[in-house]
Amino acid sequence: MAESDAKQIVAQMNLEEKASLCSGLDFWHLKGLAKYDLPAIMVTDGPHGLRKQEGAADHLGINQSVPATCFPPACALAASFNRDLAREVGAAVAEECLKEDVAVILGPGVNIKRSPLGGRNFEYLSEDPLLAGEIAAALIDGIQSKGVGTSIKHYAANNQEKERMISNSIVDERALREIYLTPFEIAVKKAQPWTVMCSYNQVDGVYAAENKKLLADILRTAWGFKGLVMTDWGAVAGRVEGIKAGLDLEMPASGGRNDAMIVAAVRSGALAEKILDTTTERIVSLILHYKAHRKPGADYDKAAHHALGRRAASDAAVLLKNEGNLLPLAETAKIAVIGKFAETPRYQGSGSSKINPHRVDNALDCLKAVGVAFDYAGGYSLKPDSPLDETEIDRACEIARAKDAAIIFAGLPDEYESEGFDRKSLALPESHNRLIEAVAAVNPNTVVVLQCGAPVLLPWADKVKAILLMYLGGQAVNSATVDLLLGRVAPGGKLPETFPRNLEDSPCYGYFPGLNRRAEYLESIFVGYRWYDTTGRDPAYPFGFGLSYTSFAISSVAVDQKNFRAGETITVSAEVTNTGKRPGAELVQVYVGMKGSTIFRPEKELRGFEKVYLEPGESKTISIRLDDRSFAYYNAAANCWAIEGGNYVIKLGTSSRSITAEIPLQVEGDGKETLLAALMAKTPSYFKLPKTGSFKPPDEEFFALYNKPVPGITAGKRGHFDMTSTLNDVKDTSFGKSFIKNMQKQSGGVIEDSEEINAIKDAMMMEIPFRTMINFSGGAMTPKMMEAFICFFNGKYLKGIMWLLRK
């Protein structure tokens, strides 16, 4: 209905009115047109809660936002492997959007965790495309079931923070389709998000905001996407080219400059008005869609949402170690609680997703509330670069020495992982590691509660009895932690990513995040457990791993047929029994591998999963359906999904390294793999991945696999600075030095920020392209001024002055 109404409304508009709707009104609102009863609707950041800014606006989480529930971020929600929970959290987030009159919440983020160093990994779901797509689809379904839209992001191949606004993701077609696009595909086909947000980066040398292959050919034609495509904030490259490619909405406002370009392009014949009509219809349709679902006076139950966040954090908690079944603790136990995260938890990441919670639970208060006797020591400073305080460590050891157990809250501070920059190491702060080592030496029953958004190294793992990974568990993380420590609930999470033994073992070690604006995905499809399992490298903790307070047995594993051909489905079934004395959840994972393939493949790939909750002694039968895509690979030569015939193995287990049953299956293929015979002969390194060290295939192999021209780099070189250049590019020029000094002065003068915020601001300021800087200046910098500055950066001062003198 909204679509047909949108067509009728747009048919009445003049050219200027249509063009005006193609960019934002301000930082967070779309334009409306009162003449057609179209209100200016609001979109806001998310997606693990609402970040609505009513005052000063920004896209980095710097300025204040309205109080909202901070649910567990994506890193934790994915660890639940629980579609129903994601749907429930989504519905709750939507209720808060309705109260605040927000039409679209910007998320979820489904970019693949290509490297454990990715600065924004806490905001993404998994290293596995199936898991990321399934949880995203459920979250979208929950949000949109209440009449609030979503914006799945960042489309596509945006897997790092370094130079994210200008870098070129050079990824072969097979890896692009199988790994990086699949989460978007699953979510689009299953949940039809109202909007898709394109990323800043280039893919194959074309910015995502004007990439017809991504926005039109794949997203709309192949996947059947019906909604609107918007930019990430300031991601427009060429506005008219973007509309032609399938980009609808530019955010934020651009002062009417790009709207005028659209009008001029239509009048000159460079842009067909029919294309603009379609774009405008999508924008109007979105406005009408929300208008129909708007609920003035809506409210939500804060206590109920907090309780849901607490339950979600428990269901996502991953028990990595529990030697001698130390956990759960008796409520009568005398314990030492150590670590300032117990009082001031690390519960979310930094940047645009940073929520202003209406409450944050304190583990000390929670323990007092249930009558647990404990002593407390802070153990370390919340400032990560503070020198080691041996007095704090001595105090922690003193209170821990004679206790039944010592509970240490440790992890990554805010400054360690954030939007805007990637991590440089997998290490915890030295103060945290030193504290754990010291306490474990005086108390054999040491438990470490980890709060972090991505994998970390645990050099003390064999010296402590138990490790409970809470990830970033939202505002209720510490009350959920107390519930888990005392056995009031059981940990229900499994790892949605691999924890490596060291950084050097990770797939793209040695070339992540790339150089000279190029992110070369040399590892191709071998990401996450696909890399570790194929190379035989033992991780610290494998994908899908997680212990419980009870035990399970999996039996009666079966498939309903022994052969498979395209167009059919096959069902894998198994009986799961809780053989322990406590309630708990087990996650059954189904992987598929092939023996004797003529194309390089991972050893196995996740093709289905099902989580089951069981009381002691209870049994349930689970069923997981496999279809064509469960056995398919992307054939770049044929430009389609294909199935190679041969002997496959269905592997059922409880992690990628814990397989309890293997069932052979004969699959009939289509023979298209023969089209790849010459390519496979040119890429032998991908058949023999190294078991140790980094993987850097010869250039001729990777570029044979990539099979596209690789553009050169000029914009970052003196004499070639342009609108895509950054302050990092010009920092060594004489004018650049003074320009940066002035920018830093202005930035610091606006607000005195924390180290965390300053790190984000510095990273963003140095890497933002000049064309985007114009939009983010709020009108302080015009295109003419920037053109002049670019001339100055290039040493062409007379030309720059002429730019400034132009009318």
mmCIF file of C-alpha atoms in Angstrom, residues 380-389 416 429-431 755:
data_model
loop_
_atom_site.group_PDB
_atom_site.id
_atom_site.type_symbol
_atom_site.label_atom_id
_atom_site.label_comp_id
_atom_site.label_asym_id
_atom_site.label_seq_id
_atom_site.Cartn_x
_atom_site.Cartn_y
_atom_site.Cartn_z
ATOM 1 C CA TYR A 380 44.091 -1.898 38.864
ATOM 2 C CA SER A 381 43.401 1.559 37.517
ATOM 3 C CA LEU A 382 40.644 2.106 34.994
ATOM 4 C CA LYS A 383 43.145 4.191 33.013
ATOM 5 C CA PRO A 384 44.931 1.554 30.919
ATOM 6 C CA ASP A 385 48.243 3.381 30.631
ATOM 7 C CA SER A 386 48.615 3.976 34.350
ATOM 8 C CA PRO A 387 51.750 2.408 35.876
ATOM 9 C CA LEU A 388 51.390 -0.847 37.768
ATOM 10 C CA ASP A 389 50.281 -0.269 41.322
ATOM 11 C CA TYR A 416 41.415 -0.630 23.629
ATOM 12 C CA PRO A 429 46.501 -4.555 29.858
ATOM 13 C CA GLU A 430 49.654 -5.542 31.751
ATOM 14 C CA SER A 431 47.983 -4.527 35.016
ATOM 15 C CA GLU A 755 41.191 9.423 26.498
#
